[in-house]
mmCIF file of C-alpha atoms and ligand atoms in Angstrom:
data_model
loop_
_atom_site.group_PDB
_atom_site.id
_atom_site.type_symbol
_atom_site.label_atom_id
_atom_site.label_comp_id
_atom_site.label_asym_id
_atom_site.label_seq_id
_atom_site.Cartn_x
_atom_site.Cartn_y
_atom_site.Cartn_z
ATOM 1 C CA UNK R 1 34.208 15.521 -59.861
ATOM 2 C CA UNK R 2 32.754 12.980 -62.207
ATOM 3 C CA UNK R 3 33.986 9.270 -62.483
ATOM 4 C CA UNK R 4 36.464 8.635 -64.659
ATOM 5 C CA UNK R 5 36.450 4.550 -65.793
ATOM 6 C CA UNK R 6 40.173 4.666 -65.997
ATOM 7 C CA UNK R 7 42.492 3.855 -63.018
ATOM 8 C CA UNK R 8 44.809 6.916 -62.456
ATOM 9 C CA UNK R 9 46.417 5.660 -59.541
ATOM 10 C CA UNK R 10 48.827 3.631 -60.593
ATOM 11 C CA UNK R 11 52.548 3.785 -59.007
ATOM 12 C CA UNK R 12 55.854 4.259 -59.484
ATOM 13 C CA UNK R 13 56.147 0.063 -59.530
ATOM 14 C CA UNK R 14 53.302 -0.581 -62.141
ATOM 15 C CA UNK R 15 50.524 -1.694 -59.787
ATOM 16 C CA UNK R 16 47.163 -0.166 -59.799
ATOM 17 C CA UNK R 17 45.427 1.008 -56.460
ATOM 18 C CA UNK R 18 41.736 0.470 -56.317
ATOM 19 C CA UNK R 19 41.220 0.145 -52.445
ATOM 20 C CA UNK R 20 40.830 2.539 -49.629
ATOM 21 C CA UNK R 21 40.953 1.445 -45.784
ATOM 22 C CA UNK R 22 39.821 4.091 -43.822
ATOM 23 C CA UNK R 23 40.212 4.346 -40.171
ATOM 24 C CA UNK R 24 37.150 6.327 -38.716
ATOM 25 C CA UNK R 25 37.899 6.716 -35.248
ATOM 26 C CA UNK R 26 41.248 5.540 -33.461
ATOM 27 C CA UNK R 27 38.414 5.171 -30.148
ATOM 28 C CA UNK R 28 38.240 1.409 -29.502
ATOM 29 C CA UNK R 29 36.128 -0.573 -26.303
ATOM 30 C CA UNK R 30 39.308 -2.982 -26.416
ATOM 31 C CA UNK R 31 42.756 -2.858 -25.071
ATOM 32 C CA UNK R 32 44.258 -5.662 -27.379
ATOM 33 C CA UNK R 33 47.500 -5.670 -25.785
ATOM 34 C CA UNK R 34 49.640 -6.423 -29.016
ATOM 35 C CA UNK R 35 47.487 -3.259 -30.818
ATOM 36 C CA UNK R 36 45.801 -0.482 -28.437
ATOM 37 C CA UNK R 37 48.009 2.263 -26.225
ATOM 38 C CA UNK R 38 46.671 1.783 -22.731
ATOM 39 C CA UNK R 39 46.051 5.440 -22.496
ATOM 40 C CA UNK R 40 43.067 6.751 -23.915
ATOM 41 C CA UNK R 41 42.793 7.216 -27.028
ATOM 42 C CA UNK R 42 44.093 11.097 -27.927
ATOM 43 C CA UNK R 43 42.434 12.381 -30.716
ATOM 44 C CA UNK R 44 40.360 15.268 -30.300
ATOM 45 C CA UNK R 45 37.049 15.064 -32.037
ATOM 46 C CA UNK R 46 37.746 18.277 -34.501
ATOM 47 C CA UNK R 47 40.900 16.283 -34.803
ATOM 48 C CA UNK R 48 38.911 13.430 -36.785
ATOM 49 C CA UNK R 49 37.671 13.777 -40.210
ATOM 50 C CA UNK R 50 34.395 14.374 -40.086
ATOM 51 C CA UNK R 51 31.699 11.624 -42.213
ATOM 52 C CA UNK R 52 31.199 14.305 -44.559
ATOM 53 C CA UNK R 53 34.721 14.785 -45.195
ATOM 54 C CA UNK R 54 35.334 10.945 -45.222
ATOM 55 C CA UNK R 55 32.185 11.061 -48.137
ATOM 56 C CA UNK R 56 33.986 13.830 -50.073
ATOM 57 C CA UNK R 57 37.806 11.750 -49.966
ATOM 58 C CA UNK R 58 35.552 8.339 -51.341
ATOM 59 C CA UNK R 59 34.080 10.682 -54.267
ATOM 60 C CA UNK R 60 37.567 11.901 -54.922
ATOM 61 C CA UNK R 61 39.076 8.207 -54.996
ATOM 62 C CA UNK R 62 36.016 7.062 -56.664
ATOM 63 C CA UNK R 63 37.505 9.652 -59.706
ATOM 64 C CA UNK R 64 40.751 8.526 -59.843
ATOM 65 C CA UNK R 65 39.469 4.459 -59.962
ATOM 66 C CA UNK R 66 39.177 3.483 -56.061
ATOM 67 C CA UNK R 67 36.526 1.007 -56.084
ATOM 68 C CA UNK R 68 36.612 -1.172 -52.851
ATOM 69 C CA UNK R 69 36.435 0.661 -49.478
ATOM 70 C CA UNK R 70 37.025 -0.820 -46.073
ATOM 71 C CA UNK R 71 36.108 1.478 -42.742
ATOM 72 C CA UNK R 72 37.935 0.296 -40.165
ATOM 73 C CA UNK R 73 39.612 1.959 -36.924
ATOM 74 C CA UNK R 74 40.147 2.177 -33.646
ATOM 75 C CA UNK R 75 36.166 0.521 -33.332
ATOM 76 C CA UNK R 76 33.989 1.223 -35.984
ATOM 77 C CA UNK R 77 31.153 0.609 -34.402
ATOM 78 C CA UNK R 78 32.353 3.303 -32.029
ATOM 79 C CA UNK R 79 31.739 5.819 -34.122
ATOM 80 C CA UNK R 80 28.192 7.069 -34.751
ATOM 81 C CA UNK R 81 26.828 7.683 -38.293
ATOM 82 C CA UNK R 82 28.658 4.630 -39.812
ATOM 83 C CA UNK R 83 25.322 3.681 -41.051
ATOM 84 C CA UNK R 84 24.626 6.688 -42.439
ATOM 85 C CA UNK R 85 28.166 6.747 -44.213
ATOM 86 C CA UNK R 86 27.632 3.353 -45.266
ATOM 87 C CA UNK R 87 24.743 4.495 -47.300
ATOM 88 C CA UNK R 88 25.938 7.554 -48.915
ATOM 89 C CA UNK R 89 29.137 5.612 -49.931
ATOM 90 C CA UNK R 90 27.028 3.163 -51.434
ATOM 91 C CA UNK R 91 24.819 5.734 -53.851
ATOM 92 C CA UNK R 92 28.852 6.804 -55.197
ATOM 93 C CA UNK R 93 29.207 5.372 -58.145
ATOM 94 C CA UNK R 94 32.435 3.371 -58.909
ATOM 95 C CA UNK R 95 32.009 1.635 -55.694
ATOM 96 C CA UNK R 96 31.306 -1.788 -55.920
ATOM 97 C CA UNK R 97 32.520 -3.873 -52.385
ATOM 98 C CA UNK R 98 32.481 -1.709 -49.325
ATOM 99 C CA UNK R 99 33.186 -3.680 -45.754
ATOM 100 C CA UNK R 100 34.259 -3.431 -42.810
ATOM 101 C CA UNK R 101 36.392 -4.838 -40.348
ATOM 102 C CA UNK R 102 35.075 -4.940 -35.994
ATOM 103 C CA UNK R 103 35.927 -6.435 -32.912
ATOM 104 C CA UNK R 104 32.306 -7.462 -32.974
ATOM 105 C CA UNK R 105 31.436 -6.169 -29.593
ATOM 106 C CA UNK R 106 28.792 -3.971 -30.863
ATOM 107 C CA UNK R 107 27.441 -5.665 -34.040
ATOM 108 C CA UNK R 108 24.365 -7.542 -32.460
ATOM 109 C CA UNK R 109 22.630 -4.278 -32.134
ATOM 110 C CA UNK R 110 23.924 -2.558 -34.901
ATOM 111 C CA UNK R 111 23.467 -5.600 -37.615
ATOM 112 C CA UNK R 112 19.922 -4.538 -38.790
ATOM 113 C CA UNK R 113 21.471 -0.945 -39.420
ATOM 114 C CA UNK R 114 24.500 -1.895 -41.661
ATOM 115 C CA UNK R 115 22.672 -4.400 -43.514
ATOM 116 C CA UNK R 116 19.720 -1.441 -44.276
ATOM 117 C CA UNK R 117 22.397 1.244 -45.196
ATOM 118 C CA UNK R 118 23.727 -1.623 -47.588
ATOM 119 C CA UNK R 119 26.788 -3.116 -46.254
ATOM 120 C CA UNK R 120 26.954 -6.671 -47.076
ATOM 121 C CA UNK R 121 29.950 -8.197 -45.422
ATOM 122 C CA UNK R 122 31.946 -8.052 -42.604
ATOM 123 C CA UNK R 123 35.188 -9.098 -41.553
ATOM 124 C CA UNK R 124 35.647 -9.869 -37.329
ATOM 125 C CA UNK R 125 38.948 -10.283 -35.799
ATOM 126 C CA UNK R 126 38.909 -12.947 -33.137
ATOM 127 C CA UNK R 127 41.845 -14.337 -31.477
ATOM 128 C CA UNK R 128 40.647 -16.637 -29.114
ATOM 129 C CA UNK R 129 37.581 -18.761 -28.202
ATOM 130 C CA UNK R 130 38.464 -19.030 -24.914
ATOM 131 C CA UNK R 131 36.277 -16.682 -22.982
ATOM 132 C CA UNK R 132 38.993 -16.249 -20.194
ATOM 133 C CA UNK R 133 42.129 -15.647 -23.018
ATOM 134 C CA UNK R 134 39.797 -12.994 -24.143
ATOM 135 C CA UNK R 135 39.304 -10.950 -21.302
ATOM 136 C CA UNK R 136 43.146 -11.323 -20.828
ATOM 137 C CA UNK R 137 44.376 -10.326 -24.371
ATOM 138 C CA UNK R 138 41.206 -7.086 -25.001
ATOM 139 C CA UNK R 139 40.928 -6.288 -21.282
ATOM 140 C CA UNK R 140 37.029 -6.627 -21.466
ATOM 141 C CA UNK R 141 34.878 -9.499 -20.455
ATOM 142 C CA UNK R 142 32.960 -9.672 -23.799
ATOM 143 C CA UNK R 143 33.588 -12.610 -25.503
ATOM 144 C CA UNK R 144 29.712 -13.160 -25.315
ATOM 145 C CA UNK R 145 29.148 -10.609 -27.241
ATOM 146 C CA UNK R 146 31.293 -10.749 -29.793
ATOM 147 C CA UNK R 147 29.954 -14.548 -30.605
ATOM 148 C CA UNK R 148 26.404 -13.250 -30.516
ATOM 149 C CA UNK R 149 27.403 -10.609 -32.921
ATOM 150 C CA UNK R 150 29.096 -13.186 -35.558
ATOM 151 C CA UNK R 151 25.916 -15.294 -35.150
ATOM 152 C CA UNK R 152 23.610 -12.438 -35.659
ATOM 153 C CA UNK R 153 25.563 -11.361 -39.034
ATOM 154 C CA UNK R 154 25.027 -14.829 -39.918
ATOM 155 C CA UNK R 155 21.501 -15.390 -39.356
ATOM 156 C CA UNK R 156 20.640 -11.693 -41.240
ATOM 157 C CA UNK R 157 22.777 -13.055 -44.083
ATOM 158 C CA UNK R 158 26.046 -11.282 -44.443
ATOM 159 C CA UNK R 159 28.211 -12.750 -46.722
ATOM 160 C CA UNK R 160 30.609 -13.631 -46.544
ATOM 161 C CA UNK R 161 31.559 -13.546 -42.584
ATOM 162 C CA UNK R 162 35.294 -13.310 -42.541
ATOM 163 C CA UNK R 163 36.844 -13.921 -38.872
ATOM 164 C CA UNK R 164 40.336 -12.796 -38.848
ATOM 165 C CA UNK R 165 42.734 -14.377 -35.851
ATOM 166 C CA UNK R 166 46.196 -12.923 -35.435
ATOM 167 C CA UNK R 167 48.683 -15.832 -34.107
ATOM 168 C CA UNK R 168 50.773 -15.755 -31.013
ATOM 169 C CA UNK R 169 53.084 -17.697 -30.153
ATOM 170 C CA UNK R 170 52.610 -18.903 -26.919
ATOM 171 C CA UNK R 171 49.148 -17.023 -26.352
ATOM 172 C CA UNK R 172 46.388 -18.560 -28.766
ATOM 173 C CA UNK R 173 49.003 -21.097 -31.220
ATOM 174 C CA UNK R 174 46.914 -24.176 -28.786
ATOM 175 C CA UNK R 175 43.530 -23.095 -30.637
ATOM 176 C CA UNK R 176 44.457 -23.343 -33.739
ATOM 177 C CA UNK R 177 42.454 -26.318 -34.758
ATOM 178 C CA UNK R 178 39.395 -25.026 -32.783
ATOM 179 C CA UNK R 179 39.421 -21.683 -35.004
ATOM 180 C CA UNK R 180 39.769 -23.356 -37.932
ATOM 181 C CA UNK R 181 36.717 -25.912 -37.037
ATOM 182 C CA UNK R 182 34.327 -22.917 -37.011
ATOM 183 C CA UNK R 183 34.760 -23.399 -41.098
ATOM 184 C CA UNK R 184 33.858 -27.014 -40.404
ATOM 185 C CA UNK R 185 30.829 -26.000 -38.504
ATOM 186 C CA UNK R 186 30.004 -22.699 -40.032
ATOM 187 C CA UNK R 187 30.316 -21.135 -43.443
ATOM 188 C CA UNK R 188 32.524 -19.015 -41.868
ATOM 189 C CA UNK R 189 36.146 -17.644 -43.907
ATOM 190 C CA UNK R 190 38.670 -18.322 -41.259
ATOM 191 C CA UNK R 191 41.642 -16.418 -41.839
ATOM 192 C CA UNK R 192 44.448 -17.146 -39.563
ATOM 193 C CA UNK R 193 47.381 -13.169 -39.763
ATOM 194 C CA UNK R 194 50.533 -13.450 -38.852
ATOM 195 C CA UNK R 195 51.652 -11.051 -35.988
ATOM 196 C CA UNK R 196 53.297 -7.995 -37.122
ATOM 197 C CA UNK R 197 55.794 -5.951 -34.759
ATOM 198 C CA UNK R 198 53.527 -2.714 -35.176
ATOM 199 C CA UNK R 199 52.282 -2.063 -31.330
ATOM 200 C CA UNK R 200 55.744 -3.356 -29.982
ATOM 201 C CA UNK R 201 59.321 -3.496 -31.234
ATOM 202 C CA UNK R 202 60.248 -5.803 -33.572
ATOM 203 C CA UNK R 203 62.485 -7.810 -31.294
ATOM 204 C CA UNK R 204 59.902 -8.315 -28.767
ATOM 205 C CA UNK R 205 57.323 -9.388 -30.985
ATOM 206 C CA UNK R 206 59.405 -11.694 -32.597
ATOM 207 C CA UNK R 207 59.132 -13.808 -29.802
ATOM 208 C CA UNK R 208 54.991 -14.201 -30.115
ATOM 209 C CA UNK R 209 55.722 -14.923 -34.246
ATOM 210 C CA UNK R 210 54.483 -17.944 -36.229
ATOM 211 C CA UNK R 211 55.307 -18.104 -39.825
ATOM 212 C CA UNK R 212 52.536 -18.864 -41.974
ATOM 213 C CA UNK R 213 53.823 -22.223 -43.199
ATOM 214 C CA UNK R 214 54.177 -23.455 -39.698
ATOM 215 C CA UNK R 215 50.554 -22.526 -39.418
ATOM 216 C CA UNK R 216 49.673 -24.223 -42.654
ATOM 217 C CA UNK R 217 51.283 -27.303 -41.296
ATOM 218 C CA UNK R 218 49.443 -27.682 -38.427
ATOM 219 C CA UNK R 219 46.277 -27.350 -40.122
ATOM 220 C CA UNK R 220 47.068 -29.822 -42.703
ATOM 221 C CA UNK R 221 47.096 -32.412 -39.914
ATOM 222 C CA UNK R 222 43.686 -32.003 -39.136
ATOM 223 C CA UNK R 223 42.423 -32.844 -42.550
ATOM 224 C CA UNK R 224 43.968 -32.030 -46.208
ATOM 225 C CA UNK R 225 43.311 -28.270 -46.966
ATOM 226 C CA UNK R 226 42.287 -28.035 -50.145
ATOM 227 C CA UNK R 227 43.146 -24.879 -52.181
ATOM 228 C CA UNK R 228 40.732 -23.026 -53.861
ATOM 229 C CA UNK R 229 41.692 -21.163 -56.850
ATOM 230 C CA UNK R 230 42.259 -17.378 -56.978
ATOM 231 C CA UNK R 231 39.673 -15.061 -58.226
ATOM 232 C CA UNK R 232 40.707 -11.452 -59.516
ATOM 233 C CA UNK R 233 39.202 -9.878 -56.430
ATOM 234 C CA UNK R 234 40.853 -12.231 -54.033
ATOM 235 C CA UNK R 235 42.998 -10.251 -51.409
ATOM 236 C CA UNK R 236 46.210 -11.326 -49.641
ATOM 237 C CA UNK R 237 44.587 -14.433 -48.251
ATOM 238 C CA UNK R 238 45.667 -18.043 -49.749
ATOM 239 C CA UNK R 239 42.334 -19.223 -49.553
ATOM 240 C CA UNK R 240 41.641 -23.146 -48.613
ATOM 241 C CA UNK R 241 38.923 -25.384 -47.751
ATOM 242 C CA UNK R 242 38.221 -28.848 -46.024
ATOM 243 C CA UNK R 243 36.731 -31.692 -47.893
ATOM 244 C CA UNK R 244 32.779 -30.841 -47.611
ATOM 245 C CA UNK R 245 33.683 -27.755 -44.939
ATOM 246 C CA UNK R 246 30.662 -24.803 -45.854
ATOM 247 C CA UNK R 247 33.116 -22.262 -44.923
ATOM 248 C CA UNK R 248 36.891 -21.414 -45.738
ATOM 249 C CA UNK R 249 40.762 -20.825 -44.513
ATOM 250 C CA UNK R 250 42.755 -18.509 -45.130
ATOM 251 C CA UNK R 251 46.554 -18.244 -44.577
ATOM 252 C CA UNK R 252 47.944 -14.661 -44.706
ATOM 253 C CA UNK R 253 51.508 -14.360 -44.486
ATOM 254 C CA UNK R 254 52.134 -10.151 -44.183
ATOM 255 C CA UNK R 255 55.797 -10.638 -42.689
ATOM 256 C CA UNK R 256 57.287 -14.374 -44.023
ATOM 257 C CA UNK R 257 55.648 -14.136 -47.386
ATOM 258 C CA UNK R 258 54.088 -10.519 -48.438
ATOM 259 C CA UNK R 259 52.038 -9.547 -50.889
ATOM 260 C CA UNK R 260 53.451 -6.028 -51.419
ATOM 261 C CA UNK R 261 54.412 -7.066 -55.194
ATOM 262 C CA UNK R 262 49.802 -7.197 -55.743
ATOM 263 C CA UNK R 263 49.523 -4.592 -53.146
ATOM 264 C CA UNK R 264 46.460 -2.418 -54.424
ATOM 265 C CA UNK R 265 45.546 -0.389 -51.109
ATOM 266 C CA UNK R 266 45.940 3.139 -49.970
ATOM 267 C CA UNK R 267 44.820 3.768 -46.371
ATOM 268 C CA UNK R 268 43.474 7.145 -44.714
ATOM 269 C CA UNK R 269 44.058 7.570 -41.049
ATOM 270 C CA UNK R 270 41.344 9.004 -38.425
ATOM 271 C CA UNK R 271 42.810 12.183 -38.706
ATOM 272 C CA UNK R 272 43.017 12.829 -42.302
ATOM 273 C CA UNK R 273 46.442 11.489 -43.669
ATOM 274 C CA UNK R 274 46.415 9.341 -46.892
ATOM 275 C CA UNK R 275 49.160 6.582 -46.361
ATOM 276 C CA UNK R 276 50.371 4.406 -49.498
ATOM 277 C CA UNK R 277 51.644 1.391 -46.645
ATOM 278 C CA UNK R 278 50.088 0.317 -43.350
ATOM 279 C CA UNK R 279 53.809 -0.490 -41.947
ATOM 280 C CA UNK R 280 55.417 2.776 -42.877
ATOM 281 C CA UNK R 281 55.334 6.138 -41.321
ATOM 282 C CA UNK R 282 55.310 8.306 -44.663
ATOM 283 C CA UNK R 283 51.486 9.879 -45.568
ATOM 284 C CA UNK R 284 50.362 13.168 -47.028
ATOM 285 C CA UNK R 285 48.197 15.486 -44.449
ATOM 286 C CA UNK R 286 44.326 15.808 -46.637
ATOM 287 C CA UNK R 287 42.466 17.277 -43.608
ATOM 288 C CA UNK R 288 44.306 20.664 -43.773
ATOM 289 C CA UNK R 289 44.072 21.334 -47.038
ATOM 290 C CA UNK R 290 40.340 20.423 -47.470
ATOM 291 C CA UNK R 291 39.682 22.586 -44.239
ATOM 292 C CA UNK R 292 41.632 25.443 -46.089
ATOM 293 C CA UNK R 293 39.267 25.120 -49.089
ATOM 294 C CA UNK R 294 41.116 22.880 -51.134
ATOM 295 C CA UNK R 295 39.518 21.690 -54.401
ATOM 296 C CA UNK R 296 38.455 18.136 -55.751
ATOM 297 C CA UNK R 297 41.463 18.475 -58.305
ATOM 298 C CA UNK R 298 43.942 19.192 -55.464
ATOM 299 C CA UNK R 299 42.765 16.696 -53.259
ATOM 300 C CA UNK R 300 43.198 14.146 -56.175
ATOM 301 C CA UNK R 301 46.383 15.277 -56.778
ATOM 302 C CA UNK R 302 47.269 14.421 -52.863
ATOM 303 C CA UNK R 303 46.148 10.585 -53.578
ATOM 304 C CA UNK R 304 48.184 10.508 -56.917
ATOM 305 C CA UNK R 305 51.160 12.060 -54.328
ATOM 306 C CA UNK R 306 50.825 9.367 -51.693
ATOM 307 C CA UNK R 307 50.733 7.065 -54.473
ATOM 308 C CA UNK R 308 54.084 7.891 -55.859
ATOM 309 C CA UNK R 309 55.370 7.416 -52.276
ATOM 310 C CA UNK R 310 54.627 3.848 -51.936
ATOM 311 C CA UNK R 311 57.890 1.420 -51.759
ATOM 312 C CA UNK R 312 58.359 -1.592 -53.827
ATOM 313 C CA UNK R 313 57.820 -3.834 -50.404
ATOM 314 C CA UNK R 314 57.394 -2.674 -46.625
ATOM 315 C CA UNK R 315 60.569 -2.590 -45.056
ATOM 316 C CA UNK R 316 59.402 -3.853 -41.832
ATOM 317 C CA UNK R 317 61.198 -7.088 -39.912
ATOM 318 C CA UNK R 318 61.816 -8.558 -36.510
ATOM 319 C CA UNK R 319 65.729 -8.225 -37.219
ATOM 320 C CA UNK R 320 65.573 -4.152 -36.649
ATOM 321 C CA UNK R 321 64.214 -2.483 -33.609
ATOM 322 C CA UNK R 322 62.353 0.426 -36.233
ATOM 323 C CA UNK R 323 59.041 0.467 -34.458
ATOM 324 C CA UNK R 324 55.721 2.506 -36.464
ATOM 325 C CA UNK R 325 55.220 5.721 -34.951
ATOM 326 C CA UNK R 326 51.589 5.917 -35.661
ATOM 327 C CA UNK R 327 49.329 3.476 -33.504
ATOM 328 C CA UNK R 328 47.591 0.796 -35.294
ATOM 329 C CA UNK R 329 44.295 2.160 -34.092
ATOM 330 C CA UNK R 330 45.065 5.560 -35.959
ATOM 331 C CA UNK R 331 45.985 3.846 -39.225
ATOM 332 C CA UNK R 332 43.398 1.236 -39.131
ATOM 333 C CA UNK R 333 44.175 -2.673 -39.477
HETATM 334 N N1 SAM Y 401 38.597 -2.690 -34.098
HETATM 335 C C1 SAM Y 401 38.538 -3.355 -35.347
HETATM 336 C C2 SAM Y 401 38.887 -4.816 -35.201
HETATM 337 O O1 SAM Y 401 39.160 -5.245 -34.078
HETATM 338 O O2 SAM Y 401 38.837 -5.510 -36.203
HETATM 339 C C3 SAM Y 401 39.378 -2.731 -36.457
HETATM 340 C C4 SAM Y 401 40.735 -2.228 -36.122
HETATM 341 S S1 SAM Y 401 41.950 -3.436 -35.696
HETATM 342 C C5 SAM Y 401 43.368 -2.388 -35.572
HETATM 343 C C6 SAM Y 401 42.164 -4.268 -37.232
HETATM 344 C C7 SAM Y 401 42.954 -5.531 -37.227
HETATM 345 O O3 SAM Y 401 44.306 -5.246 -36.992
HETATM 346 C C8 SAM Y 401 42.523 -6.542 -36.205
HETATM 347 O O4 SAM Y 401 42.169 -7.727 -36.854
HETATM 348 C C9 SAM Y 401 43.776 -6.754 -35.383
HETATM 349 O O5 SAM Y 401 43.908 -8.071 -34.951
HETATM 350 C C10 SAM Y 401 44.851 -6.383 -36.392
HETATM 351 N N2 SAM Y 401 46.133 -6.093 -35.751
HETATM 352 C C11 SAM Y 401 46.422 -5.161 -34.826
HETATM 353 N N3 SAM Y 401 47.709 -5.232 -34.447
HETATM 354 C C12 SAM Y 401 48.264 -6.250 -35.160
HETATM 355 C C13 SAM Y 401 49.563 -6.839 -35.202
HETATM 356 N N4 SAM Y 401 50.552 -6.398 -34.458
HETATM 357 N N5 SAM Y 401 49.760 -7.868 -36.054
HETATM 358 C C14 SAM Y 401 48.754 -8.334 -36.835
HETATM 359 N N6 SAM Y 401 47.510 -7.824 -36.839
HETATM 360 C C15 SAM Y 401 47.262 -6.797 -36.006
#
């Protein structure tokens, strides 16, 4: 399939999708309580879409006008060959930003790989910077490691280095001002995600739940945040920054304030199922048809499909007790 300049995926609500998240492995080395199952993860390796059918899905997109791509998971860094992917995702053409989002845990030794393949940034999600909090909340002692891998994606010179915290009430809501310090100290983007009732029901989470503006407020009191102005490629994030701070904040708001009305993402789960919404059940199976011998042109017509699926706005709130079916490690955050 060649690349076609214009965007054909465009939905049913005028807005044009030029992103693909794509979880590679629902296998994760954490147990975040609020995300993982405690059970093992249950996919079955011929379950999982293999990198060569994850390289063939990117081409597809690539034709119909995807041009970011995120891997994600489960762990990334789990799987093997991400470097590899990394690469040949890079030589497609019509992809310009590829990244990816990690616990970290295994970045230190894979850094000089992902930068070689030709990844350039990286997004970490860190809660906590209290070493004990962290063995609490992942079930692994390995804090440690995922500061040395933030520092060693710093020193090699990925840029940005995004560090994504998820606030709980009641858990990490005391460490606010310490997270948002490392932009004080670093030229990190600190990017503080309101909790989402995905791994739980929506009336228990509700309980751990800090609206964004809350957040905001608290920040403010440490020193006037400063907002810096959009840019086209800007995501979700209202992006600030402390007088003279090297790095950034930003304040995502997914349940009190959502961005579903510049929404431009489609996701594809570890085992082959284009989504159009990260809290909604609905996505299109691709991994049977390609392993029937689909062709390119049907496989693009499965992303326009999912496309025409996607709602106005997610329908998820803490008022209901409708809980996602799929995990969060399957889908990919
Ligand atoms: N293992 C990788 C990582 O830790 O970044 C990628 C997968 S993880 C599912 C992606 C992101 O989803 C993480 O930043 C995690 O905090 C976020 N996440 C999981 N459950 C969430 C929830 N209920 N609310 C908000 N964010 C959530």
């Amino acid at each position: 399939m060649t690349h076609t300049p214009d965007c054909q995926l465009i939905d049913t609500h005028a807005r044009r999708a030029n992103y693909l998240r794509i979880s590679i492995t629902d296998r994760c080395n954490l147990r975040c309580r609020y995300c993982a199952p405690t059970k093992p993860p249950s996919l079955e390796s011929d379950e999982l879409l293999t990198l060569k059918e994850i390289h063939r899905l990117v081409r597809i997109g690539a034709g119909l006008g995807i041009s970011k791509i995120r891997f994600t998971g489960g762990e990334p860094l789990c799987r093997k060959g991400l470097d590899d992917l990394i690469s040949r995702v890079r030589r497609t053409s019509a992809i310009v930003d590829i990244s990816v989002t990690t616990n970290g845990t295994l970045l230190s030794d894979q850094a000089a790989a992902l930068k070689r393949a030709g990844l350039r940034r990286i997004n970490f999600s860190l809660d906590t910077l209290d070493s004990d909090k962290f063995r609490e909340l992942t079930g692994a002692d390995r804090f440690q490691s995922v500061w040395r891998g933030i520092m060693a994606a710093a020193e090699m010179g990925f840029d940005p280095v995004k560090i994504n915290a998820v606030v709980m009430k009641g858990f990490n809501d005391d460490e606010l001002e310490a997270l948002a310090g490392l932009s004080r100290d670093y030229p990190f983007h600190v990017r503080f995600i309101e909790y989402m009732p995905i791994g739980t029901a929506p009336r228990a989470a509700r309980r751990r739940f800090l609206p964004i503006a809350q957040i905001r407020e608290r920040l403010n009191r440490l020193g006037t945040l400063l907002p810096i102005a959009r840019s086209a490629v800007d995501g979700p994030a209202r992006r600030f920054r402390y007088e003279g701070a090297p790095g950034e904040i930003g304040l995502i708001g997914s349940m009190s304030s959502h961005f579903c009305g510049s929404c431009n993402r489609l996701r594809l789960t570890a085992d082959g199922h284009l989504r159009p919404c990260l809290l909604s059940d609905e996505q299109i199976d691709v991994k049977a048809p390609m392993r029937t011998g689909a062709s390119d042109m049907v496989l693009a017509s499965l992303f326009v499909r999912t496309l025409q699926r996607k709602k106005e706005a997610h329908r998820m709130s803490f008022s209901g007790d409708r809980k996602l079916q799929t995990k969060m490690v399957s889908i990919g955050g």
